[in-house]
PDB file of C-alpha atoms in Angstrom:
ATOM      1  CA  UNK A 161     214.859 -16.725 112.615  1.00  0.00           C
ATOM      2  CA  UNK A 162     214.191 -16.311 108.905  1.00  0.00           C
ATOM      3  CA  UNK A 163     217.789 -15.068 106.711  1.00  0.00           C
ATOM      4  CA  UNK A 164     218.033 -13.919 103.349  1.00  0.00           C
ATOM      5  CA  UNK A 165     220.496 -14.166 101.283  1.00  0.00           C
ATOM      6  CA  UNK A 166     221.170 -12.676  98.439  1.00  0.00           C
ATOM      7  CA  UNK A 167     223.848 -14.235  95.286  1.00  0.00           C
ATOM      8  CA  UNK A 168     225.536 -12.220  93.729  1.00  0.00           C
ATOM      9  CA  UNK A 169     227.024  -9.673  95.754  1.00  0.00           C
ATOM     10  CA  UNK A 170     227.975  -8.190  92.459  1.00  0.00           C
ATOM     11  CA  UNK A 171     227.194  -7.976  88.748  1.00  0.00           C
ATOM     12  CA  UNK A 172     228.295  -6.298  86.023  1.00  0.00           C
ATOM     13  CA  UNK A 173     227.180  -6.789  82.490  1.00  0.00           C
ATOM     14  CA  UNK A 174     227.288  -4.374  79.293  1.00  0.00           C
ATOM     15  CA  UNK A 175     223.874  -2.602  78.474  1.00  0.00           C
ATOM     16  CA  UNK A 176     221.263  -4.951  76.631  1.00  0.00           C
ATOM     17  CA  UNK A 177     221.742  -7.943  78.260  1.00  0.00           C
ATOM     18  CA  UNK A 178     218.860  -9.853  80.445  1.00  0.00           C
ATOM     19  CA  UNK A 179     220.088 -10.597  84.347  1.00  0.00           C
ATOM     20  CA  UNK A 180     218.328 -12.680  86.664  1.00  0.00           C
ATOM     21  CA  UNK A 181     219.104 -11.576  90.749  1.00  0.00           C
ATOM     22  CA  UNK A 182     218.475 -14.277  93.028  1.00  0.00           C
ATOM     23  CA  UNK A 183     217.177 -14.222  96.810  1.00  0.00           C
ATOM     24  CA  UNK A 184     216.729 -17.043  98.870  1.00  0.00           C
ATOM     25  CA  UNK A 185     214.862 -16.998 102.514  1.00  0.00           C
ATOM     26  CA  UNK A 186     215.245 -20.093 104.971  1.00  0.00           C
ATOM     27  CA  UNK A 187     211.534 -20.518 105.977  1.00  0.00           C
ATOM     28  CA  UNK A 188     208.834 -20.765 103.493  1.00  0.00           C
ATOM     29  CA  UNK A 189     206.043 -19.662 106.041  1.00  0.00           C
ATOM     30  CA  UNK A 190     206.040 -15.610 104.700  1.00  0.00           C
ATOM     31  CA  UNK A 191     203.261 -13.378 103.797  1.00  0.00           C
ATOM     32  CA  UNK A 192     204.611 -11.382 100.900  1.00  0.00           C
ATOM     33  CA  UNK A 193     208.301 -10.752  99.210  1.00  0.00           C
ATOM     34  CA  UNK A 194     209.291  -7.410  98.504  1.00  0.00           C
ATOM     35  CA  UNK A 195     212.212  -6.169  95.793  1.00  0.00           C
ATOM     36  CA  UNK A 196     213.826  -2.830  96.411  1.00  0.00           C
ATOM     37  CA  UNK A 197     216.257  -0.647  94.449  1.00  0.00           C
ATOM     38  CA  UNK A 198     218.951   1.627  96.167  1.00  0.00           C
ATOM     39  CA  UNK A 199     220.950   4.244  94.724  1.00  0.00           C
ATOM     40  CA  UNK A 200     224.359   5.307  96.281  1.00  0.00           C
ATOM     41  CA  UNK A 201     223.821   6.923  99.427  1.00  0.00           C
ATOM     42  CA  UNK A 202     219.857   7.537  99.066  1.00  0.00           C
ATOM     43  CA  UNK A 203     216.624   5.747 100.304  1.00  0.00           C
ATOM     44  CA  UNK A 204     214.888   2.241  99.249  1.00  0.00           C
ATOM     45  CA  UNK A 205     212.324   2.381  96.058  1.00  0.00           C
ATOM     46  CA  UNK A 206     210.069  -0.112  96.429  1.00  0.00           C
ATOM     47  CA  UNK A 207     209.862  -2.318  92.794  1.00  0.00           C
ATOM     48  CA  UNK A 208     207.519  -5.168  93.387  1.00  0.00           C
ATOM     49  CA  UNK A 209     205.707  -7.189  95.837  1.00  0.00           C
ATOM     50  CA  UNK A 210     204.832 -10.547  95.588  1.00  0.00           C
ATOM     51  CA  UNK A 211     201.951 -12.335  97.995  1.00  0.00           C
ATOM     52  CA  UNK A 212     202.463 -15.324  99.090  1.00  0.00           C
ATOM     53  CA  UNK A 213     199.579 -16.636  97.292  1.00  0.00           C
ATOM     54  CA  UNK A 214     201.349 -15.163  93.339  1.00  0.00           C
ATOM     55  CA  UNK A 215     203.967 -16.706  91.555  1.00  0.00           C
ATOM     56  CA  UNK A 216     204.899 -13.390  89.905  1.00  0.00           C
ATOM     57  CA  UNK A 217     204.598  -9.856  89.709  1.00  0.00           C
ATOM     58  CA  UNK A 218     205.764  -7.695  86.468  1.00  0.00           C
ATOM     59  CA  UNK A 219     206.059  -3.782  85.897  1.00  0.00           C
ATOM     60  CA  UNK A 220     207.878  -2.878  82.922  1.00  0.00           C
ATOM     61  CA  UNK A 221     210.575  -4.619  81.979  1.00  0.00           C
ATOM     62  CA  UNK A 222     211.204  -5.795  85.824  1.00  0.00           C
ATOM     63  CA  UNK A 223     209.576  -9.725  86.639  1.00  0.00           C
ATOM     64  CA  UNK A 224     209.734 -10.874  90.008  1.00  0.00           C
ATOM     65  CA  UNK A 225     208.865 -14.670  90.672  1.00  0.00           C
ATOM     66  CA  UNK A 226     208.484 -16.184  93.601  1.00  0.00           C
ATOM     67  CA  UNK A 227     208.706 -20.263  94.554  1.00  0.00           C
ATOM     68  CA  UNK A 228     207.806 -20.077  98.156  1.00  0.00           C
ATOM     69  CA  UNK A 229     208.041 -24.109  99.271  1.00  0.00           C
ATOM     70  CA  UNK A 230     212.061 -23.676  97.571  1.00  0.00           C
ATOM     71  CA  UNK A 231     212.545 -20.304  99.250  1.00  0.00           C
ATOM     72  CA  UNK A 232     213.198 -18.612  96.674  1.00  0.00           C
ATOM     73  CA  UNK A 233     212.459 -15.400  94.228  1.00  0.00           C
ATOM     74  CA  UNK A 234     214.200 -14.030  91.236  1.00  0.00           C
ATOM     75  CA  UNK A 235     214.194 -10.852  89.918  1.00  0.00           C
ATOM     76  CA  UNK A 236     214.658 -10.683  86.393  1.00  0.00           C
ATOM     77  CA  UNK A 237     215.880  -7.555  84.248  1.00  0.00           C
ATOM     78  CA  UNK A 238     215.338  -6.756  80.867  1.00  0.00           C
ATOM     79  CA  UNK A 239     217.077  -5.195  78.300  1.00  0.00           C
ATOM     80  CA  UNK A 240     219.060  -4.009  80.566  1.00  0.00           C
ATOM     81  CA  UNK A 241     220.562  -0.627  80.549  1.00  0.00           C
ATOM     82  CA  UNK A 242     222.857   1.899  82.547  1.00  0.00           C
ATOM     83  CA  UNK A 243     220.250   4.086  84.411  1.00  0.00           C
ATOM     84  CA  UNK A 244     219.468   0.338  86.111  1.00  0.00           C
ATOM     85  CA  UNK A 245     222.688   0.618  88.160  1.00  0.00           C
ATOM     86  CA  UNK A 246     221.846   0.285  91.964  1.00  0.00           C
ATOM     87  CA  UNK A 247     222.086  -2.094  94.811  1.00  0.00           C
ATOM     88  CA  UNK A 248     219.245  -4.488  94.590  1.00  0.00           C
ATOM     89  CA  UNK A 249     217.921  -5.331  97.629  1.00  0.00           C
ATOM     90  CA  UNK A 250     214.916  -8.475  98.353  1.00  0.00           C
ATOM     91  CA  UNK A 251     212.978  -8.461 102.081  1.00  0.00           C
ATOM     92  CA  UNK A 252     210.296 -10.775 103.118  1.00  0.00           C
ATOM     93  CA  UNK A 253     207.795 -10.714 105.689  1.00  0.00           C
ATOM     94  CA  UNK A 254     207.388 -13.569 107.784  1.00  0.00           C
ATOM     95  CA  UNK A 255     204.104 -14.924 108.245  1.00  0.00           C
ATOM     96  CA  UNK A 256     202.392 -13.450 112.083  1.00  0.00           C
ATOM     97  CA  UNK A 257     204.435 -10.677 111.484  1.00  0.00           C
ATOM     98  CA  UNK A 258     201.403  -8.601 111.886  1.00  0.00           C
ATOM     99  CA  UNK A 259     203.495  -5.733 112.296  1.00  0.00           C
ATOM    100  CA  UNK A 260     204.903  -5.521 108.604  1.00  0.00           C
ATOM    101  CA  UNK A 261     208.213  -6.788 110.371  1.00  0.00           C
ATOM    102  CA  UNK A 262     210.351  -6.971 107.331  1.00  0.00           C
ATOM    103  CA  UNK A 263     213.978  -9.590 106.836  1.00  0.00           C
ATOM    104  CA  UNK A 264     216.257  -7.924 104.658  1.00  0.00           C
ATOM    105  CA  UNK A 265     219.445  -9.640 102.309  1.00  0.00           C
ATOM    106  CA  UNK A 266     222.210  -7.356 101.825  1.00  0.00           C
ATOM    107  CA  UNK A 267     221.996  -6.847  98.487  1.00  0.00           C
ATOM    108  CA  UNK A 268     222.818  -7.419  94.890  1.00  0.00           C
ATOM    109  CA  UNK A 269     224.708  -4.268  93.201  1.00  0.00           C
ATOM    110  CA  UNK A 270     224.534  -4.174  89.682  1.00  0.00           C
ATOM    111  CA  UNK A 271     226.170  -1.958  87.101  1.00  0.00           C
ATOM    112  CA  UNK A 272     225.566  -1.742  83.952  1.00  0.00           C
ATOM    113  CA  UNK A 273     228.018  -0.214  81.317  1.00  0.00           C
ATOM    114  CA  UNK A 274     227.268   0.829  77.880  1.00  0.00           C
TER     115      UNK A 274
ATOM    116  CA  UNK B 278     200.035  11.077  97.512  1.00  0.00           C
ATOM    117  CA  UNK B 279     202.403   9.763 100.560  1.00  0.00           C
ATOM    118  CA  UNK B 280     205.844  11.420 101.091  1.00  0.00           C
ATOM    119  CA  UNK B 281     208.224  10.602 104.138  1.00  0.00           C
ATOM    120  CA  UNK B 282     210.572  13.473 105.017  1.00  0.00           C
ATOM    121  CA  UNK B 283     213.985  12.788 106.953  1.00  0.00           C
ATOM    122  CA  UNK B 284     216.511  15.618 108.446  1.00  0.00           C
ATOM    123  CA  UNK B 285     218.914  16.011 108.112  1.00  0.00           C
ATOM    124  CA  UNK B 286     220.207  14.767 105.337  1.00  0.00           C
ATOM    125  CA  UNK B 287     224.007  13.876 106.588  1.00  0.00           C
ATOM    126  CA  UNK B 288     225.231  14.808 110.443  1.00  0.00           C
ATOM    127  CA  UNK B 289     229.136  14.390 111.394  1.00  0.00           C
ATOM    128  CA  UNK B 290     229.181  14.099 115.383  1.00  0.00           C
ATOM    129  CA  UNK B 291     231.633  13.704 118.240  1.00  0.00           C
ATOM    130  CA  UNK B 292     231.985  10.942 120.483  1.00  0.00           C
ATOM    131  CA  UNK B 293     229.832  10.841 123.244  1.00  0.00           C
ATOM    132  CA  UNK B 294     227.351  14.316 121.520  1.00  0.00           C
ATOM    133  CA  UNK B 295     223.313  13.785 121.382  1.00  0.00           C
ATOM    134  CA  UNK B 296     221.890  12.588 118.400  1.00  0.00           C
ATOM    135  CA  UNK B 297     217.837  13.772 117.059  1.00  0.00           C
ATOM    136  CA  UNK B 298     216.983  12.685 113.783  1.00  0.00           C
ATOM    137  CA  UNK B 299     213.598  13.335 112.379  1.00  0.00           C
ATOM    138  CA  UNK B 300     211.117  11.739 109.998  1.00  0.00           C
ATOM    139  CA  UNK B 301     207.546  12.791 109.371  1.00  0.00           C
ATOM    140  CA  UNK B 302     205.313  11.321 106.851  1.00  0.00           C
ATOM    141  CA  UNK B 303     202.490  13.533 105.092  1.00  0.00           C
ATOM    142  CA  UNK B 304     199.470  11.906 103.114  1.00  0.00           C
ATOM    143  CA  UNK B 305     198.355   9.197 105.557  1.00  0.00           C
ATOM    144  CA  UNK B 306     197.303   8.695 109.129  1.00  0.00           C
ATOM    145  CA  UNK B 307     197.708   5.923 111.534  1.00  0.00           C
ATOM    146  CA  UNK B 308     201.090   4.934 109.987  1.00  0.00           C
ATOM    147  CA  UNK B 309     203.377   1.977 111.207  1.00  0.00           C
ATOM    148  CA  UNK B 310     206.700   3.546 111.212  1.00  0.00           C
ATOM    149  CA  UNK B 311     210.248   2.234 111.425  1.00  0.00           C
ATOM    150  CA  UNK B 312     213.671   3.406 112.065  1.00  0.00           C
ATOM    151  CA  UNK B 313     216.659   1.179 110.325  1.00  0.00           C
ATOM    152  CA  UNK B 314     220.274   1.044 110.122  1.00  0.00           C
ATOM    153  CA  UNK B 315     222.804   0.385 107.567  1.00  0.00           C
ATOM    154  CA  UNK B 316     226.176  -0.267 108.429  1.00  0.00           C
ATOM    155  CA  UNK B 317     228.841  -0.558 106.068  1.00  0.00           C
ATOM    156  CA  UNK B 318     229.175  -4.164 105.223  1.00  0.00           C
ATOM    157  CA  UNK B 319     226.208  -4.687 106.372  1.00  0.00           C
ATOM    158  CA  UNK B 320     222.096  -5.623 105.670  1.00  0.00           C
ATOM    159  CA  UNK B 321     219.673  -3.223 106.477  1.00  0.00           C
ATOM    160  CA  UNK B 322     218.986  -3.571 110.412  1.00  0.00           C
ATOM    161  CA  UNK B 323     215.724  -3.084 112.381  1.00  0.00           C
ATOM    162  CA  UNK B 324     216.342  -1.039 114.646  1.00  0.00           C
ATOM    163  CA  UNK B 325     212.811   0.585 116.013  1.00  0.00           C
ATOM    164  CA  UNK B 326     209.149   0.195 115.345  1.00  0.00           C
ATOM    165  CA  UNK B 327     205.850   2.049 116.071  1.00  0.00           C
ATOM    166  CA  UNK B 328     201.896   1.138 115.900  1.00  0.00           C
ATOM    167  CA  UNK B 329     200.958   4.347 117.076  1.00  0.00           C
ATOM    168  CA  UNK B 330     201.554   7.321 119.262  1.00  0.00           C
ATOM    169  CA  UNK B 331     204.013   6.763 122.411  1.00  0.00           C
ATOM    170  CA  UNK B 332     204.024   3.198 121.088  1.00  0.00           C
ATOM    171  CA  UNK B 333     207.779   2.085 120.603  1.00  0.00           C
ATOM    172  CA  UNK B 334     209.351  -1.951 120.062  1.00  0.00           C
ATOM    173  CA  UNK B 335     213.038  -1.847 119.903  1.00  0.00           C
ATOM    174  CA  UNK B 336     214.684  -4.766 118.179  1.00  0.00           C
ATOM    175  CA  UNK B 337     218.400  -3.770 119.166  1.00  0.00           C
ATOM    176  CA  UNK B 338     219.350  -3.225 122.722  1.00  0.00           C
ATOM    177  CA  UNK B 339     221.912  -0.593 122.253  1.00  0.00           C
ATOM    178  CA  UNK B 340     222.330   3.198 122.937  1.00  0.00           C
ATOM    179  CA  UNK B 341     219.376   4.617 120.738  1.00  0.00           C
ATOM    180  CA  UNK B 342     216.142   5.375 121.480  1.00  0.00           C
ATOM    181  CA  UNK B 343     212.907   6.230 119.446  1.00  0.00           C
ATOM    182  CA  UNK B 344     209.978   8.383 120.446  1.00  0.00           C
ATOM    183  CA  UNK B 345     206.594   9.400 118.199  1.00  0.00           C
ATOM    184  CA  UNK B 346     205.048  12.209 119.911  1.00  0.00           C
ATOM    185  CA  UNK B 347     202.724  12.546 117.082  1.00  0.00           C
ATOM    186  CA  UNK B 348     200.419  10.482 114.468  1.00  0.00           C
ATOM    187  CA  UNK B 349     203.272  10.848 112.258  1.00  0.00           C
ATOM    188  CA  UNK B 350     206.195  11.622 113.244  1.00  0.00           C
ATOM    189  CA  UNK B 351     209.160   9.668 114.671  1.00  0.00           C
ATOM    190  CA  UNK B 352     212.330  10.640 116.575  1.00  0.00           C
ATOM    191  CA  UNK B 353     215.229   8.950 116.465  1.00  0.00           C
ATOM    192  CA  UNK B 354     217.985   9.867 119.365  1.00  0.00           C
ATOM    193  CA  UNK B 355     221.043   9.368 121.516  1.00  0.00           C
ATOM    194  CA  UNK B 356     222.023  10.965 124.603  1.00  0.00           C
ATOM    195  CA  UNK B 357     226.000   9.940 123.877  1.00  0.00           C
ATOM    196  CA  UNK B 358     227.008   8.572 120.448  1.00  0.00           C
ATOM    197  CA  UNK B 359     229.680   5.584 120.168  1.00  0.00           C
ATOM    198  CA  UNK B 360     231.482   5.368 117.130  1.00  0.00           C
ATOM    199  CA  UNK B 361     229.535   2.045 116.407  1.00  0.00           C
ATOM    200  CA  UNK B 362     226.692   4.062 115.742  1.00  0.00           C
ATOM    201  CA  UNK B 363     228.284   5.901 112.674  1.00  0.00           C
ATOM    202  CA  UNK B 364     225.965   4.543 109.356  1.00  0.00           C
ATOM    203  CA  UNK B 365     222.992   5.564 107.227  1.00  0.00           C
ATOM    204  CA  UNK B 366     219.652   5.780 108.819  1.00  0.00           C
ATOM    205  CA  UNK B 367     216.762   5.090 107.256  1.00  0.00           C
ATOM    206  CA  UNK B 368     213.087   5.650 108.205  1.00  0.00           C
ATOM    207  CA  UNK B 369     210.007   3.657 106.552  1.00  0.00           C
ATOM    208  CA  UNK B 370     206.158   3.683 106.826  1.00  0.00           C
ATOM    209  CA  UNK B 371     203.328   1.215 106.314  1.00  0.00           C
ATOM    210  CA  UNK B 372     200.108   1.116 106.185  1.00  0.00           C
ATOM    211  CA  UNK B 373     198.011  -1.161 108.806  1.00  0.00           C
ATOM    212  CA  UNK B 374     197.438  -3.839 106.340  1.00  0.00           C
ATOM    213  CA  UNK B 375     196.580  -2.314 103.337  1.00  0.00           C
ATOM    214  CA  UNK B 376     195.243  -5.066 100.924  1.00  0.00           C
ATOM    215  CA  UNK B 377     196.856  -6.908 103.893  1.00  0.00           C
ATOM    216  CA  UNK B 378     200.624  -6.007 102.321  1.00  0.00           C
ATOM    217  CA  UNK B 379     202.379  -3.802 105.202  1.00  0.00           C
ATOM    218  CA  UNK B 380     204.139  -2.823 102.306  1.00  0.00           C
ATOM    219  CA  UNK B 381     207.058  -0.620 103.034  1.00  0.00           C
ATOM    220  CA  UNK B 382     207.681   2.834 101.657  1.00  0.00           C
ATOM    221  CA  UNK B 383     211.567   4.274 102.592  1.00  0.00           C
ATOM    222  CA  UNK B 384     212.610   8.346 103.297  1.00  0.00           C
ATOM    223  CA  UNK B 385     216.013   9.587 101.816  1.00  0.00           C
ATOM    224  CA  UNK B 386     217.854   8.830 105.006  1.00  0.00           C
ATOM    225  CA  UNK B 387     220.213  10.378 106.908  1.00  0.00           C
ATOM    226  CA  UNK B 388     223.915  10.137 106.729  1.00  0.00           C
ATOM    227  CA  UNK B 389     225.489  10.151 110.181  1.00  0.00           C
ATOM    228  CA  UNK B 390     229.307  10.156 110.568  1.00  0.00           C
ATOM    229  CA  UNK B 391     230.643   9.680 114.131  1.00  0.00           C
ATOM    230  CA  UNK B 392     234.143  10.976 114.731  1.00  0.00           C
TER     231      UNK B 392
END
Protein backbone atom coordinates (compact mmCIF):
# COMPACT_ATOMS: atom_id res chain seq x y z
CA UNK A 1 0.00 0.00 0.00
CA UNK A 2 1.64 3.23 -1.11
CA UNK A 3 2.05 6.10 2.20
CA UNK A 4 2.95 9.54 2.03
CA UNK A 5 4.46 11.36 4.23
CA UNK A 6 4.82 14.60 4.55
CA UNK A 7 8.03 16.62 6.83
CA UNK A 8 7.31 19.19 8.32
CA UNK A 9 4.18 19.07 10.05
CA UNK A 10 4.82 22.71 10.60
CA UNK A 11 6.61 25.82 9.37
CA UNK A 12 6.78 29.11 10.14
CA UNK A 13 9.05 31.66 8.60
CA UNK A 14 8.79 35.65 8.33
CA UNK A 15 7.53 36.96 4.84
CA UNK A 16 10.31 36.93 2.02
CA UNK A 17 11.95 33.98 2.69
CA UNK A 18 12.15 30.83 0.09
CA UNK A 19 10.72 27.31 1.78
CA UNK A 20 11.07 24.07 0.31
CA UNK A 21 7.97 21.37 1.57
CA UNK A 22 8.93 17.93 1.22
CA UNK A 23 6.72 14.70 0.39
CA UNK A 24 7.92 11.39 0.19
CA UNK A 25 5.76 8.21 -1.22
CA UNK A 26 7.02 4.51 -0.55
CA UNK A 27 6.57 3.07 -4.11
CA UNK A 28 7.95 4.72 -7.10
CA UNK A 29 5.44 2.94 -9.55
CA UNK A 30 2.79 6.29 -9.71
CA UNK A 31 1.24 7.99 -12.57
CA UNK A 32 1.25 11.63 -11.58
CA UNK A 33 1.90 13.74 -8.12
CA UNK A 34 -0.43 16.27 -7.22
CA UNK A 35 0.22 19.49 -4.64
CA UNK A 36 -2.79 20.98 -2.96
CA UNK A 37 -3.37 24.05 -0.78
CA UNK A 38 -6.02 24.15 2.11
CA UNK A 39 -7.28 26.99 3.93
CA UNK A 40 -8.78 26.63 7.50
CA UNK A 41 -11.89 24.86 7.35
CA UNK A 42 -12.48 25.10 3.38
CA UNK A 43 -11.88 22.77 0.31
CA UNK A 44 -8.50 21.53 -1.55
CA UNK A 45 -7.05 24.00 -4.48
CA UNK A 46 -5.33 22.09 -6.68
CA UNK A 47 -1.51 23.86 -7.33
CA UNK A 48 0.38 21.56 -9.59
CA UNK A 49 0.60 18.24 -11.10
CA UNK A 50 3.48 16.51 -12.00
CA UNK A 51 3.45 13.24 -14.57
CA UNK A 52 5.38 10.74 -13.94
CA UNK A 53 7.26 11.21 -17.02
CA UNK A 54 8.32 15.48 -15.74
CA UNK A 55 10.76 16.36 -13.37
CA UNK A 56 8.96 19.65 -12.63
CA UNK A 57 6.10 21.73 -12.95
CA UNK A 58 6.15 25.73 -12.18
CA UNK A 59 3.22 28.39 -11.94
CA UNK A 60 4.22 31.53 -10.50
CA UNK A 61 6.37 31.62 -7.94
CA UNK A 62 5.29 27.85 -6.85
CA UNK A 63 8.01 24.85 -8.38
CA UNK A 64 7.14 21.44 -7.81
CA UNK A 65 9.88 18.71 -8.61
CA UNK A 66 9.52 15.41 -8.63
CA UNK A 67 12.41 12.39 -8.31
CA UNK A 68 10.22 9.42 -8.76
CA UNK A 69 12.99 6.30 -8.40
CA UNK A 70 13.84 8.34 -4.62
CA UNK A 71 10.14 8.86 -3.93
CA UNK A 72 10.18 11.99 -3.59
CA UNK A 73 8.79 15.72 -4.61
CA UNK A 74 9.41 19.13 -3.24
CA UNK A 75 7.48 21.97 -3.40
CA UNK A 76 9.30 25.03 -3.37
CA UNK A 77 7.95 28.65 -2.40
CA UNK A 78 9.09 31.84 -3.35
CA UNK A 79 9.32 35.00 -1.93
CA UNK A 80 7.22 33.97 0.31
CA UNK A 81 4.52 36.00 1.81
CA UNK A 82 1.47 35.97 4.34
CA UNK A 83 -1.55 35.37 1.98
CA UNK A 84 0.59 31.82 1.40
CA UNK A 85 -0.54 30.60 4.85
CA UNK A 86 -2.40 27.18 4.47
CA UNK A 87 -1.96 23.54 5.05
CA UNK A 88 -0.04 22.11 2.20
CA UNK A 89 -1.09 19.00 1.25
CA UNK A 90 0.93 16.37 -1.65
CA UNK A 91 -1.26 13.09 -3.12
CA UNK A 92 -0.08 10.69 -5.67
CA UNK A 93 -1.71 8.35 -7.84
CA UNK A 94 -0.50 5.00 -7.99
CA UNK A 95 0.15 3.54 -11.20
CA UNK A 96 -3.30 1.00 -12.43
CA UNK A 97 -5.14 3.23 -10.47
CA UNK A 98 -7.30 3.74 -13.43
CA UNK A 99 -9.78 5.19 -11.29
CA UNK A 100 -7.84 8.51 -10.34
CA UNK A 101 -7.52 6.68 -6.85
CA UNK A 102 -5.55 9.31 -5.09
CA UNK A 103 -2.85 8.63 -1.56
CA UNK A 104 -2.89 11.58 0.44
CA UNK A 105 0.05 12.90 3.32
CA UNK A 106 -1.40 14.84 6.01
CA UNK A 107 -0.01 17.86 5.40
CA UNK A 108 2.49 20.61 5.77
CA UNK A 109 0.91 23.93 7.45
CA UNK A 110 2.75 26.88 6.85
CA UNK A 111 2.43 30.40 8.17
CA UNK A 112 3.93 33.07 7.19
CA UNK A 113 4.26 36.34 9.31
CA UNK A 114 5.22 39.69 8.15
CA UNK B 1 -15.95 26.36 -16.48
CA UNK B 2 -16.35 23.35 -13.76
CA UNK B 3 -17.79 24.17 -10.28
CA UNK B 4 -18.61 21.43 -7.55
CA UNK B 5 -21.32 22.52 -5.10
CA UNK B 6 -21.58 20.88 -1.48
CA UNK B 7 -24.58 21.46 1.21
CA UNK B 8 -24.56 22.19 3.56
CA UNK B 9 -21.92 23.93 4.50
CA UNK B 10 -21.60 22.78 8.42
CA UNK B 11 -24.40 20.23 10.11
CA UNK B 12 -24.30 19.60 14.10
CA UNK B 13 -26.24 16.14 14.63
CA UNK B 14 -27.30 13.80 17.41
CA UNK B 15 -26.20 10.46 18.02
CA UNK B 16 -27.78 7.90 16.22
CA UNK B 17 -29.90 11.00 13.56
CA UNK B 18 -29.66 10.41 9.53
CA UNK B 19 -27.13 12.08 7.75
CA UNK B 20 -27.66 13.44 3.57
CA UNK B 21 -25.02 15.47 2.32
CA UNK B 22 -25.03 16.65 -1.21
CA UNK B 23 -22.57 17.49 -3.96
CA UNK B 24 -23.35 18.24 -7.58
CA UNK B 25 -20.90 19.29 -10.11
CA UNK B 26 -21.97 21.69 -13.12
CA UNK B 27 -19.74 22.12 -16.36
CA UNK B 28 -18.90 18.50 -17.18
CA UNK B 29 -20.50 15.16 -17.79
CA UNK B 30 -19.48 11.68 -17.10
CA UNK B 31 -17.58 12.75 -13.93
CA UNK B 32 -15.62 10.34 -11.52
CA UNK B 33 -16.70 11.53 -8.22
CA UNK B 34 -15.48 10.98 -4.68
CA UNK B 35 -16.57 11.44 -1.20
CA UNK B 36 -13.56 11.95 1.55
CA UNK B 37 -13.08 12.41 5.12
CA UNK B 38 -10.96 14.41 7.32
CA UNK B 39 -10.66 13.67 10.77
CA UNK B 40 -8.94 15.74 13.12
CA UNK B 41 -5.44 14.48 13.34
CA UNK B 42 -5.84 12.94 10.54
CA UNK B 43 -4.96 12.60 6.37
CA UNK B 44 -7.57 13.01 4.07
CA UNK B 45 -9.48 9.49 3.86
CA UNK B 46 -11.19 7.80 0.86
CA UNK B 47 -14.09 7.12 1.76
CA UNK B 48 -16.44 6.53 -1.58
CA UNK B 49 -16.00 6.50 -5.30
CA UNK B 50 -18.17 6.59 -8.48
CA UNK B 51 -17.59 5.84 -12.43
CA UNK B 52 -20.98 6.54 -13.21
CA UNK B 53 -24.61 6.43 -12.34
CA UNK B 54 -25.70 3.76 -9.52
CA UNK B 55 -22.00 2.89 -9.68
CA UNK B 56 -20.55 3.05 -6.01
CA UNK B 57 -16.78 1.43 -4.53
CA UNK B 58 -16.52 1.99 -0.89
CA UNK B 59 -13.03 1.97 0.53
CA UNK B 60 -14.15 2.07 4.34
CA UNK B 61 -16.48 -0.47 5.72
CA UNK B 62 -18.24 1.62 8.21
CA UNK B 63 -21.75 3.19 8.72
CA UNK B 64 -21.94 5.50 5.52
CA UNK B 65 -23.20 4.98 2.40
CA UNK B 66 -23.02 6.81 -1.05
CA UNK B 67 -25.56 6.88 -3.83
CA UNK B 68 -25.42 8.96 -7.46
CA UNK B 69 -28.80 8.94 -8.78
CA UNK B 70 -27.70 11.24 -11.43
CA UNK B 71 -24.70 12.03 -14.04
CA UNK B 72 -23.60 14.35 -11.48
CA UNK B 73 -24.59 14.25 -8.46
CA UNK B 74 -23.53 12.29 -5.34
CA UNK B 75 -25.17 11.56 -1.96
CA UNK B 76 -23.50 11.01 0.90
CA UNK B 77 -25.66 9.39 3.99
CA UNK B 78 -26.21 7.64 7.28
CA UNK B 79 -29.16 6.06 8.63
CA UNK B 80 -27.64 6.50 12.49
CA UNK B 81 -24.55 8.68 13.07
CA UNK B 82 -21.72 7.53 15.68
CA UNK B 83 -19.75 10.11 17.10
CA UNK B 84 -16.72 8.68 15.07
CA UNK B 85 -18.23 10.06 12.17
CA UNK B 86 -17.98 13.77 13.39
CA UNK B 87 -15.19 15.54 10.68
CA UNK B 88 -15.08 17.57 7.47
CA UNK B 89 -16.36 16.04 4.35
CA UNK B 90 -15.13 16.66 1.29
CA UNK B 91 -16.37 15.82 -2.24
CA UNK B 92 -14.02 15.78 -5.50
CA UNK B 93 -14.45 15.18 -9.29
CA UNK B 94 -12.31 13.96 -12.17
CA UNK B 95 -12.38 13.69 -15.38
CA UNK B 96 -12.06 10.06 -17.15
CA UNK B 97 -8.51 10.57 -18.02
CA UNK B 98 -8.20 13.81 -19.23
CA UNK B 99 -4.68 14.15 -20.86
CA UNK B 100 -4.65 10.84 -18.90
CA UNK B 101 -4.29 13.02 -15.35
CA UNK B 102 -7.58 12.02 -13.26
CA UNK B 103 -6.69 15.13 -11.86
CA UNK B 104 -8.73 16.04 -8.87
CA UNK B 105 -10.81 19.15 -8.41
CA UNK B 106 -12.26 19.55 -4.43
CA UNK B 107 -15.97 21.32 -3.30
CA UNK B 108 -15.96 23.57 -0.10
CA UNK B 109 -16.94 20.70 2.11
CA UNK B 110 -19.11 20.21 4.69
CA UNK B 111 -18.56 20.60 8.34
CA UNK B 112 -20.35 17.90 10.32
CA UNK B 113 -20.31 17.97 14.16
CA UNK B 114 -21.77 14.89 15.92
CA UNK B 115 -22.93 15.45 19.47
Amino acid sequence: KQEVTQIPAALSVPEGENLVLNCSFTDSAIYNLQWFRQDPGKGLTSLLLIQSSQREQTSGRLNASLDKSSGRSTLYIAASQPGDSATYLCAVRPRGSTLGRLYFGRGTQLTVWP
Amino acid sequence: SQTIHQWPATLVQPVGSPLSLECTVEGTSNPNLYWYRQAAGRGLQLLFYSVGIGQISSEVPQNLSASRPQDRQFILSSKKLLLSDSGFYLCAWSGKGLAGTYEQYFGPGTRLTVT
